[in-house]
Short mmCIF file of C-alpha atoms and ligand atoms in Angstrom, two decimals:
data_model
loop_
_atom_site.label_atom_id
_atom_site.label_comp_id
_atom_site.label_asym_id
_atom_site.label_seq_id
_atom_site.Cartn_x
_atom_site.Cartn_y
_atom_site.Cartn_z
CA MET A 210 -29.98 36.59 -89.21
CA VAL A 211 -33.67 35.57 -87.68
CA SER A 212 -35.03 31.92 -88.28
CA THR A 213 -37.95 30.84 -86.86
CA GLU A 214 -41.50 32.62 -86.37
CA TYR A 215 -40.39 32.85 -82.52
CA GLU A 216 -36.91 34.70 -83.25
CA ARG A 217 -38.26 36.90 -85.66
CA ARG A 218 -41.39 37.83 -83.04
CA ILE A 219 -38.93 38.07 -80.20
CA ALA A 220 -36.84 40.86 -82.05
CA ALA A 221 -39.69 42.47 -83.34
CA ARG A 222 -40.37 43.21 -79.71
CA PHE A 223 -37.32 43.87 -78.90
CA ALA A 224 -36.87 46.53 -81.43
CA SER A 225 -40.43 47.85 -79.29
CA PHE A 226 -38.16 48.99 -76.48
CA ASP A 227 -34.81 49.66 -78.18
CA GLN A 228 -35.68 52.99 -79.23
CA ASP A 229 -32.62 54.11 -80.75
CA GLY A 230 -31.62 50.81 -82.00
CA ASN A 231 -28.40 50.34 -80.46
CA GLY A 232 -28.73 46.84 -79.68
CA TRP A 233 -29.51 46.87 -75.43
CA ILE A 234 -32.48 49.11 -73.67
CA ASP A 235 -31.82 51.25 -71.24
CA ARG A 236 -33.30 54.10 -69.64
CA GLY A 237 -32.62 55.93 -72.33
CA ASP A 238 -35.44 53.90 -74.93
CA PHE A 239 -37.82 54.99 -71.92
CA ASN A 240 -37.38 58.26 -72.30
CA ALA A 241 -37.05 57.88 -75.72
CA ALA A 242 -40.18 56.34 -76.43
CA ALA A 243 -42.01 59.01 -73.51
CA LYS A 244 -40.41 62.36 -76.38
CA ALA A 245 -41.58 60.60 -79.14
CA LEU A 246 -44.78 60.02 -77.93
CA LEU A 247 -45.43 63.34 -76.66
CA ALA A 248 -43.70 64.52 -80.05
CA GLU A 249 -46.59 62.01 -82.10
CA PHE A 250 -49.23 64.20 -80.40
CA ALA A 251 -47.92 67.32 -79.84
CA VAL A 252 -47.55 67.06 -76.26
CA PRO A 253 -45.75 69.27 -74.58
CA ALA A 254 -43.67 67.98 -72.14
CA ARG A 255 -43.67 70.01 -69.23
CA SER A 256 -47.62 69.25 -68.71
CA ALA A 257 -49.40 67.26 -66.45
CA ARG A 258 -49.55 64.06 -69.36
CA GLY A 259 -46.21 64.97 -70.32
CA GLN A 260 -44.83 64.59 -66.88
CA ALA A 261 -46.89 61.85 -65.90
CA LEU A 262 -46.02 59.46 -69.17
CA TYR A 263 -42.02 60.53 -68.46
CA ALA A 264 -42.71 59.13 -64.83
CA GLY A 265 -44.48 55.99 -65.70
CA ALA A 266 -41.86 55.44 -68.80
CA GLU A 267 -38.96 55.74 -65.19
CA ALA A 268 -41.60 53.00 -63.48
CA PHE A 269 -41.51 50.70 -66.36
CA TRP A 270 -37.63 51.20 -67.00
CA GLN A 271 -37.60 49.59 -63.36
CA GLY A 272 -39.33 47.24 -63.33
CA MET A 273 -38.10 45.57 -66.42
CA ALA A 274 -34.83 46.29 -65.14
CA GLY A 275 -35.94 44.49 -61.66
CA ILE A 276 -37.25 41.09 -64.18
CA ALA A 277 -34.47 41.40 -66.71
CA ASP A 278 -31.00 43.16 -66.08
CA ARG A 279 -30.07 39.91 -64.89
CA ASP A 280 -25.98 41.37 -64.42
CA GLY A 281 -27.49 45.04 -62.72
CA ASP A 282 -25.20 46.95 -65.87
CA GLN A 283 -28.25 49.11 -66.31
CA ARG A 284 -28.54 47.44 -70.17
CA ILE A 285 -31.49 45.16 -71.05
CA THR A 286 -29.25 42.99 -73.60
CA ARG A 287 -31.02 41.12 -76.65
CA GLU A 288 -29.97 37.49 -74.42
CA GLU A 289 -31.50 39.18 -71.33
CA PHE A 290 -34.23 39.88 -72.57
CA VAL A 291 -35.46 36.97 -74.09
CA THR A 292 -33.89 34.79 -71.14
CA GLY A 293 -35.17 37.22 -68.68
CA ALA A 294 -38.17 39.08 -69.68
CA VAL A 295 -40.02 37.31 -72.36
CA LYS A 296 -39.96 34.15 -70.46
CA ARG A 297 -40.57 35.16 -67.18
CA LEU A 298 -42.82 37.87 -68.08
CA ARG A 299 -45.09 34.76 -70.44
CA ASP A 300 -45.56 33.15 -66.71
CA ASN A 301 -46.61 35.87 -65.27
CA PRO A 302 -48.77 38.58 -68.24
CA ASP A 303 -50.00 40.29 -65.09
CA ARG A 304 -47.15 41.19 -63.91
CA PHE A 305 -46.06 42.91 -66.85
CA ALA A 306 -49.51 44.37 -67.31
CA GLU A 307 -48.72 45.99 -63.67
CA ILE A 308 -44.90 47.19 -64.65
CA ALA A 309 -46.54 48.56 -67.43
CA ARG A 310 -49.71 50.16 -66.38
CA PRO A 311 -49.21 53.14 -65.16
CA PHE A 312 -47.22 53.97 -67.76
CA LEU A 313 -50.11 52.95 -70.57
CA HIS A 314 -52.08 54.87 -68.63
CA ALA A 315 -49.95 58.07 -69.13
CA ALA A 316 -49.59 57.30 -72.66
CA LEU A 317 -53.42 56.72 -73.13
CA ALA A 318 -54.00 60.42 -71.86
CA VAL A 319 -52.07 61.55 -74.41
CA ALA A 320 -53.10 60.42 -76.97
CA ASP A 321 -56.32 61.13 -75.90
CA ALA A 322 -57.20 64.58 -76.47
CA ASP A 323 -60.80 64.91 -76.26
CA GLY A 324 -60.45 63.47 -72.41
CA ASP A 325 -63.38 60.12 -72.38
CA GLY A 326 -60.94 57.53 -72.13
CA LEU A 327 -60.93 56.00 -75.43
CA ILE A 328 -58.58 56.53 -78.43
CA GLY A 329 -60.00 55.31 -81.66
CA ALA A 330 -58.27 53.05 -84.35
CA ASP A 331 -56.43 55.61 -85.98
CA ASP A 332 -54.74 57.06 -82.72
CA THR A 333 -54.12 53.24 -81.05
CA VAL A 334 -51.55 53.05 -84.91
CA ARG A 335 -49.91 56.27 -84.16
CA VAL A 336 -49.12 55.16 -80.20
CA LEU A 337 -48.40 51.71 -82.02
CA ARG A 338 -46.03 53.16 -85.06
CA VAL A 339 -44.14 55.16 -82.06
CA PHE A 340 -42.86 51.56 -80.53
CA HIS A 341 -41.84 50.91 -83.96
CA VAL A 342 -44.44 48.69 -84.36
CA PRO A 343 -45.34 47.75 -88.80
CA GLN A 344 -48.20 49.80 -90.44
CA GLU A 345 -50.08 46.54 -91.26
CA THR A 346 -49.35 45.12 -87.59
CA ALA A 347 -50.64 48.23 -86.14
CA ARG A 348 -54.09 47.82 -87.88
CA GLN A 349 -54.40 44.62 -87.15
CA VAL A 350 -53.49 45.26 -83.25
CA ALA A 351 -55.87 48.13 -83.46
CA ALA A 352 -58.64 46.82 -85.37
CA ALA A 353 -58.13 43.74 -83.10
CA LEU A 354 -58.48 45.48 -79.53
CA GLY A 355 -61.77 46.99 -81.62
CA ALA A 356 -60.27 50.65 -81.33
CA ASP A 357 -62.23 51.02 -84.54
CA GLY A 358 -66.08 50.45 -83.04
CA GLU A 359 -67.84 52.60 -80.72
CA GLY A 360 -65.90 55.75 -79.61
CA GLY A 361 -61.86 53.61 -79.41
CA VAL A 362 -61.18 51.42 -76.60
CA GLY A 363 -59.51 52.32 -73.13
CA GLU A 364 -57.32 51.26 -70.81
CA GLN A 365 -59.14 48.21 -69.81
CA ARG A 366 -58.77 46.44 -73.39
CA ILE A 367 -55.41 48.13 -73.88
CA VAL A 368 -53.00 46.56 -70.88
CA PRO A 369 -54.08 42.79 -71.36
CA ALA A 370 -53.52 43.32 -75.17
CA PHE A 371 -49.61 45.02 -74.56
CA ALA A 372 -48.99 42.42 -71.77
CA ARG A 373 -50.32 39.91 -74.79
CA TYR A 374 -48.21 41.44 -77.35
CA PHE A 375 -44.90 41.36 -75.52
CA THR A 376 -45.35 37.72 -73.95
CA VAL A 377 -44.53 36.19 -77.45
CA PRO A 378 -46.02 32.77 -77.11
CA GLU A 379 -43.29 30.18 -78.06
CA1 LIG B 174 -31.34 50.65 -77.22
CA1 LIG B 175 -27.57 43.81 -68.39
#
């Protein structure tokens, strides 16, 4: 049982990464997220955008494992996530942004159908839903990012926002 608001938030972030819900985060979860995102936007895995997304997912996994997988078993448990990832990344959100950037760059390209470098509110929500973000929260995040104004939101705002979301304040 989660008891505090902080624990509830951590649980939600963990669930975003633990795509198959088996209680730990591994490479397969990152591949699953890439696959789900490609399916959501009907982009073929073998396309350039699809391959870039898988490469970004692998780099993201490697970066997260390097920070959080203390015992080196290629799995990030909930405890490793809390003590390794969340605490260390909170101290250094730029580091998280760098680890996540290739994946986010590729994800933006997948969701950006017209290729203008921006995605609108509805597409932002679709991306967040792939990461198990509840509909209402996804709507709020999209609005806070300004995705509903002036053609949408781009990488410059998405990357730091993503880092803020996952480095949960205590
Ligand atoms: Ca998992
Ligand atoms: Ca581990």
